[in-house]
């Protein structure tokens, strides 16, 4: 009589193992997906902030250049002061 129900116990044990494995897989994929989306959003925000900072810097430089147009010597002095070896010819 014990052998009669043995296949049922093996089947249920197997199903329980498969269910446990599927649960672990879903949890792993969920955490991986959430982490990936979080990193993607963070990178997108960093790029947007850098772009905004660059636009503000361009606007300030433009304002400074326009303010010094009346004094070409001072403008040249400021440009030389703020340039480096990578930007000069």
GROMACS .gro file of N, CA and C in nm:
model
  267
    1UNK      N    1   0.080  -0.118   0.000
    1UNK     CA    2   0.000   0.000   0.000
    1UNK      C    3   0.086   0.126   0.000
    2UNK      N    4   0.206   0.118   0.060
    2UNK     CA    5   0.295   0.233   0.062
    2UNK      C    6   0.345   0.265  -0.078
    3UNK      N    7   0.369   0.159  -0.160
    3UNK     CA    8   0.418   0.183  -0.295
    3UNK      C    9   0.308   0.243  -0.383
    4UNK      N   10   0.183   0.221  -0.343
    4UNK     CA   11   0.071   0.272  -0.421
    4UNK      C   12   0.068   0.425  -0.417
    5UNK      N   13   0.108   0.488  -0.305
    5UNK     CA   14   0.102   0.633  -0.291
    5UNK      C   15   0.239   0.699  -0.310
    6UNK      N   16   0.341   0.616  -0.336
    6UNK     CA   17   0.475   0.673  -0.349
    6UNK      C   18   0.487   0.765  -0.470
    7UNK      N   19   0.427   0.730  -0.581
    7UNK     CA   20   0.434   0.815  -0.700
    7UNK      C   21   0.369   0.950  -0.674
    8UNK      N   22   0.263   0.951  -0.592
    8UNK     CA   23   0.194   1.076  -0.560
    8UNK      C   24   0.286   1.166  -0.477
    9UNK      N   25   0.358   1.108  -0.381
    9UNK     CA   26   0.449   1.187  -0.298
    9UNK      C   27   0.565   1.242  -0.382
   10UNK      N   28   0.616   1.161  -0.473
   10UNK     CA   29   0.724   1.208  -0.560
   10UNK      C   30   0.674   1.321  -0.651
   11UNK      N   31   0.555   1.309  -0.704
   11UNK     CA   32   0.498   1.410  -0.791
   11UNK      C   33   0.476   1.540  -0.715
   12UNK      N   34   0.418   1.528  -0.594
   12UNK     CA   35   0.394   1.649  -0.515
   12UNK      C   36   0.526   1.713  -0.473
   13UNK      N   37   0.623   1.633  -0.436
   13UNK     CA   38   0.754   1.687  -0.401
   13UNK      C   39   0.818   1.756  -0.519
   14UNK      N   40   0.804   1.698  -0.634
   14UNK     CA   41   0.860   1.756  -0.755
   14UNK      C   42   0.790   1.888  -0.789
   15UNK      N   43   0.659   1.889  -0.777
   15UNK     CA   44   0.585   2.012  -0.804
   15UNK      C   45   0.621   2.122  -0.703
   16UNK      N   46   0.640   2.081  -0.579
   16UNK     CA   47   0.679   2.178  -0.477
   16UNK      C   48   0.818   2.236  -0.508
   17UNK      N   49   0.908   2.151  -0.550
   17UNK     CA   50   1.042   2.198  -0.588
   17UNK      C   51   1.037   2.291  -0.708
   18UNK      N   52   0.955   2.255  -0.806
   18UNK     CA   53   0.943   2.340  -0.924
   18UNK      C   54   0.880   2.474  -0.889
   19UNK      N   55   0.779   2.472  -0.801
   19UNK     CA   56   0.714   2.595  -0.758
   19UNK      C   57   0.813   2.684  -0.682
   20UNK      N   58   0.894   2.622  -0.596
   20UNK     CA   59   0.993   2.698  -0.520
   20UNK      C   60   1.097   2.758  -0.614
   21UNK      N   61   1.142   2.681  -0.711
   21UNK     CA   62   1.239   2.732  -0.808
   21UNK      C   63   1.178   2.845  -0.891
   22UNK      N   64   1.054   2.830  -0.933
   22UNK     CA   65   0.987   2.936  -1.009
   22UNK      C   66   0.972   3.062  -0.925
   23UNK      N   67   0.943   3.046  -0.798
   23UNK     CA   68   0.930   3.162  -0.708
   23UNK      C   69   1.062   3.235  -0.696
   24UNK      N   70   1.171   3.160  -0.675
   24UNK     CA   71   1.303   3.222  -0.667
   24UNK      C   72   1.338   3.295  -0.797
   25UNK      N   73   1.304   3.234  -0.908
   25UNK     CA   74   1.332   3.295  -1.037
   25UNK      C   75   1.256   3.426  -1.055
   26UNK      N   76   1.129   3.427  -1.018
   26UNK     CA   77   1.049   3.549  -1.030
   26UNK      C   78   1.103   3.659  -0.939
   27UNK      N   79   1.141   3.624  -0.817
   27UNK     CA   80   1.198   3.723  -0.725
   27UNK      C   81   1.329   3.777  -0.780
   28UNK      N   82   1.415   3.689  -0.832
   28UNK     CA   83   1.542   3.732  -0.889
   28UNK      C   84   1.520   3.825  -1.007
   29UNK      N   85   1.431   3.788  -1.097
   29UNK     CA   86   1.403   3.872  -1.213
   29UNK      C   87   1.341   4.005  -1.172
   30UNK      N   88   1.257   4.003  -1.068
   30UNK     CA   89   1.197   4.127  -1.020
   30UNK      C   90   1.301   4.223  -0.965
   31UNK      N   91   1.391   4.173  -0.881
   31UNK     CA   92   1.496   4.258  -0.827
   31UNK      C   93   1.591   4.307  -0.936
   32UNK      N   94   1.623   4.219  -1.030
   32UNK     CA   95   1.711   4.259  -1.140
   32UNK      C   96   1.645   4.367  -1.225
   33UNK      N   97   1.518   4.349  -1.256
   33UNK     CA   98   1.446   4.449  -1.335
   33UNK      C   99   1.434   4.582  -1.261
   34UNK      N  100   1.402   4.577  -1.134
   34UNK     CA  101   1.389   4.700  -1.056
   34UNK      C  102   1.523   4.773  -1.046
   35UNK      N  103   1.630   4.699  -1.026
   35UNK     CA  104   1.763   4.761  -1.018
   35UNK      C  105   1.801   4.823  -1.152
   36UNK      N  106   1.774   4.754  -1.259
   36UNK     CA  107   1.807   4.806  -1.392
   36UNK      C  108   1.729   4.933  -1.422
   37UNK      N  109   1.602   4.934  -1.391
   37UNK     CA  110   1.520   5.053  -1.415
   37UNK      C  111   1.568   5.168  -1.327
   38UNK      N  112   1.602   5.140  -1.202
   38UNK     CA  113   1.653   5.244  -1.114
   38UNK      C  114   1.782   5.305  -1.167
   39UNK      N  115   1.873   5.220  -1.215
   39UNK     CA  116   1.998   5.271  -1.272
   39UNK      C  117   1.973   5.352  -1.398
   40UNK      N  118   1.881   5.306  -1.481
   40UNK     CA  119   1.850   5.377  -1.605
   40UNK      C  120   1.793   5.515  -1.575
   41UNK      N  121   1.702   5.524  -1.480
   41UNK     CA  122   1.643   5.652  -1.443
   41UNK      C  123   1.749   5.744  -1.384
   42UNK      N  124   1.837   5.689  -1.301
   42UNK     CA  125   1.945   5.769  -1.244
   42UNK      C  126   2.037   5.825  -1.350
   43UNK      N  127   2.075   5.743  -1.446
   43UNK     CA  128   2.162   5.790  -1.555
   43UNK      C  129   2.093   5.897  -1.637
   44UNK      N  130   1.964   5.878  -1.664
   44UNK     CA  131   1.890   5.977  -1.742
   44UNK      C  132   1.884   6.110  -1.668
   45UNK      N  133   1.865   6.106  -1.537
   45UNK     CA  134   1.861   6.229  -1.458
   45UNK      C  135   1.998   6.297  -1.456
   46UNK      N  136   2.106   6.219  -1.445
   46UNK     CA  137   2.240   6.277  -1.448
   46UNK      C  138   2.267   6.346  -1.581
   47UNK      N  139   2.228   6.283  -1.690
   47UNK     CA  140   2.249   6.343  -1.821
   47UNK      C  141   2.167   6.471  -1.837
   48UNK      N  142   2.045   6.470  -1.789
   48UNK     CA  143   1.960   6.590  -1.798
   48UNK      C  144   2.018   6.703  -1.713
   49UNK      N  145   2.070   6.671  -1.594
   49UNK     CA  146   2.131   6.773  -1.510
   49UNK      C  147   2.257   6.830  -1.574
   50UNK      N  148   2.338   6.743  -1.634
   50UNK     CA  149   2.459   6.790  -1.702
   50UNK      C  150   2.425   6.879  -1.821
   51UNK      N  151   2.322   6.844  -1.892
   51UNK     CA  152   2.280   6.924  -2.007
   51UNK      C  153   2.232   7.062  -1.960
   52UNK      N  154   2.155   7.064  -1.852
   52UNK     CA  155   2.106   7.191  -1.799
   52UNK      C  156   2.223   7.277  -1.751
   53UNK      N  157   2.320   7.217  -1.684
   53UNK     CA  158   2.438   7.290  -1.637
   53UNK      C  159   2.518   7.346  -1.754
   54UNK      N  160   2.533   7.269  -1.861
   54UNK     CA  161   2.605   7.315  -1.979
   54UNK      C  162   2.533   7.433  -2.043
   55UNK      N  163   2.401   7.427  -2.052
   55UNK     CA  164   2.325   7.537  -2.109
   55UNK      C  165   2.338   7.663  -2.025
   56UNK      N  166   2.337   7.649  -1.893
   56UNK     CA  167   2.355   7.765  -1.806
   56UNK      C  168   2.494   7.824  -1.822
   57UNK      N  169   2.594   7.737  -1.833
   57UNK     CA  170   2.731   7.783  -1.852
   57UNK      C  171   2.746   7.858  -1.984
   58UNK      N  172   2.684   7.807  -2.089
   58UNK     CA  173   2.688   7.874  -2.219
   58UNK      C  174   2.624   8.011  -2.210
   59UNK      N  175   2.510   8.020  -2.142
   59UNK     CA  176   2.442   8.148  -2.127
   59UNK      C  177   2.527   8.248  -2.050
   60UNK      N  178   2.593   8.204  -1.943
   60UNK     CA  179   2.678   8.293  -1.865
   60UNK      C  180   2.800   8.338  -1.945
   61UNK      N  181   2.859   8.248  -2.020
   61UNK     CA  182   2.973   8.284  -2.104
   61UNK      C  183   2.932   8.385  -2.211
   62UNK      N  184   2.819   8.361  -2.272
   62UNK     CA  185   2.768   8.453  -2.373
   62UNK      C  186   2.744   8.592  -2.313
   63UNK      N  187   2.686   8.597  -2.196
   63UNK     CA  188   2.661   8.724  -2.128
   63UNK      C  189   2.792   8.796  -2.097
   64UNK      N  190   2.892   8.722  -2.049
   64UNK     CA  191   3.022   8.781  -2.017
   64UNK      C  192   3.091   8.834  -2.142
   65UNK      N  193   3.085   8.758  -2.251
   65UNK     CA  194   3.149   8.802  -2.376
   65UNK      C  195   3.081   8.927  -2.429
   66UNK      N  196   2.949   8.929  -2.425
   66UNK     CA  197   2.876   9.048  -2.472
   66UNK      C  198   2.906   9.169  -2.384
   67UNK      N  199   2.926   9.147  -2.256
   67UNK     CA  200   2.957   9.258  -2.166
   67UNK      C  201   3.097   9.313  -2.186
   68UNK      N  202   3.188   9.232  -2.240
   68UNK     CA  203   3.326   9.276  -2.260
   68UNK      C  204   3.356   9.315  -2.404
   69UNK      N  205   3.257   9.324  -2.489
   69UNK     CA  206   3.280   9.356  -2.630
   69UNK      C  207   3.335   9.497  -2.647
   70UNK      N  208   3.304   9.585  -2.555
   70UNK     CA  209   3.352   9.723  -2.565
   70UNK      C  210   3.501   9.733  -2.533
   71UNK      N  211   3.557   9.633  -2.465
   71UNK     CA  212   3.697   9.636  -2.425
   71UNK      C  213   3.767   9.509  -2.478
   72UNK      N  214   3.815   9.515  -2.606
   72UNK     CA  215   3.874   9.395  -2.667
   72UNK      C  216   3.997   9.342  -2.592
   73UNK      N  217   4.076   9.429  -2.535
   73UNK     CA  218   4.195   9.383  -2.462
   73UNK      C  219   4.155   9.303  -2.339
   74UNK      N  220   4.055   9.351  -2.268
   74UNK     CA  221   4.007   9.280  -2.149
   74UNK      C  222   3.943   9.147  -2.188
   75UNK      N  223   3.868   9.148  -2.299
   75UNK     CA  224   3.806   9.024  -2.348
   75UNK      C  225   3.913   8.920  -2.382
   76UNK      N  226   4.019   8.963  -2.452
   76UNK     CA  227   4.127   8.871  -2.485
   76UNK      C  228   4.196   8.818  -2.358
   77UNK      N  229   4.216   8.905  -2.262
   77UNK     CA  230   4.278   8.865  -2.136
   77UNK      C  231   4.193   8.761  -2.064
   78UNK      N  232   4.063   8.780  -2.061
   78UNK     CA  233   3.973   8.685  -1.995
   78UNK      C  234   3.970   8.551  -2.069
   79UNK      N  235   3.968   8.559  -2.202
   79UNK     CA  236   3.966   8.435  -2.280
   79UNK      C  237   4.095   8.355  -2.260
   80UNK      N  238   4.208   8.424  -2.257
   80UNK     CA  239   4.334   8.355  -2.233
   80UNK      C  240   4.340   8.296  -2.093
   81UNK      N  241   4.286   8.368  -1.996
   81UNK     CA  242   4.288   8.320  -1.859
   81UNK      C  243   4.205   8.193  -1.842
   82UNK      N  244   4.091   8.186  -1.911
   82UNK     CA  245   4.000   8.073  -1.894
   82UNK      C  246   4.024   7.959  -1.993
   83UNK      N  247   4.115   7.978  -2.086
   83UNK     CA  248   4.144   7.868  -2.181
   83UNK      C  249   4.254   7.780  -2.121
   84UNK      N  250   4.265   7.660  -2.176
   84UNK     CA  251   4.371   7.569  -2.133
   84UNK      C  252   4.437   7.508  -2.256
   85UNK      N  253   4.530   7.421  -2.237
   85UNK     CA  254   4.604   7.362  -2.349
   85UNK      C  255   4.515   7.283  -2.444
   86UNK      N  256   4.405   7.230  -2.393
   86UNK     CA  257   4.314   7.150  -2.477
   86UNK      C  258   4.228   7.237  -2.567
   87UNK      N  259   4.206   7.365  -2.531
   87UNK     CA  260   4.117   7.448  -2.611
   87UNK      C  261   4.193   7.547  -2.696
   88UNK      N  262   4.322   7.571  -2.669
   88UNK     CA  263   4.398   7.668  -2.749
   88UNK      C  264   4.457   7.600  -2.870
   89UNK      N  265   4.482   7.679  -2.973
   89UNK     CA  266   4.537   7.625  -3.098
   89UNK      C  267   4.686   7.620  -3.098
   0.00000   0.00000   0.00000
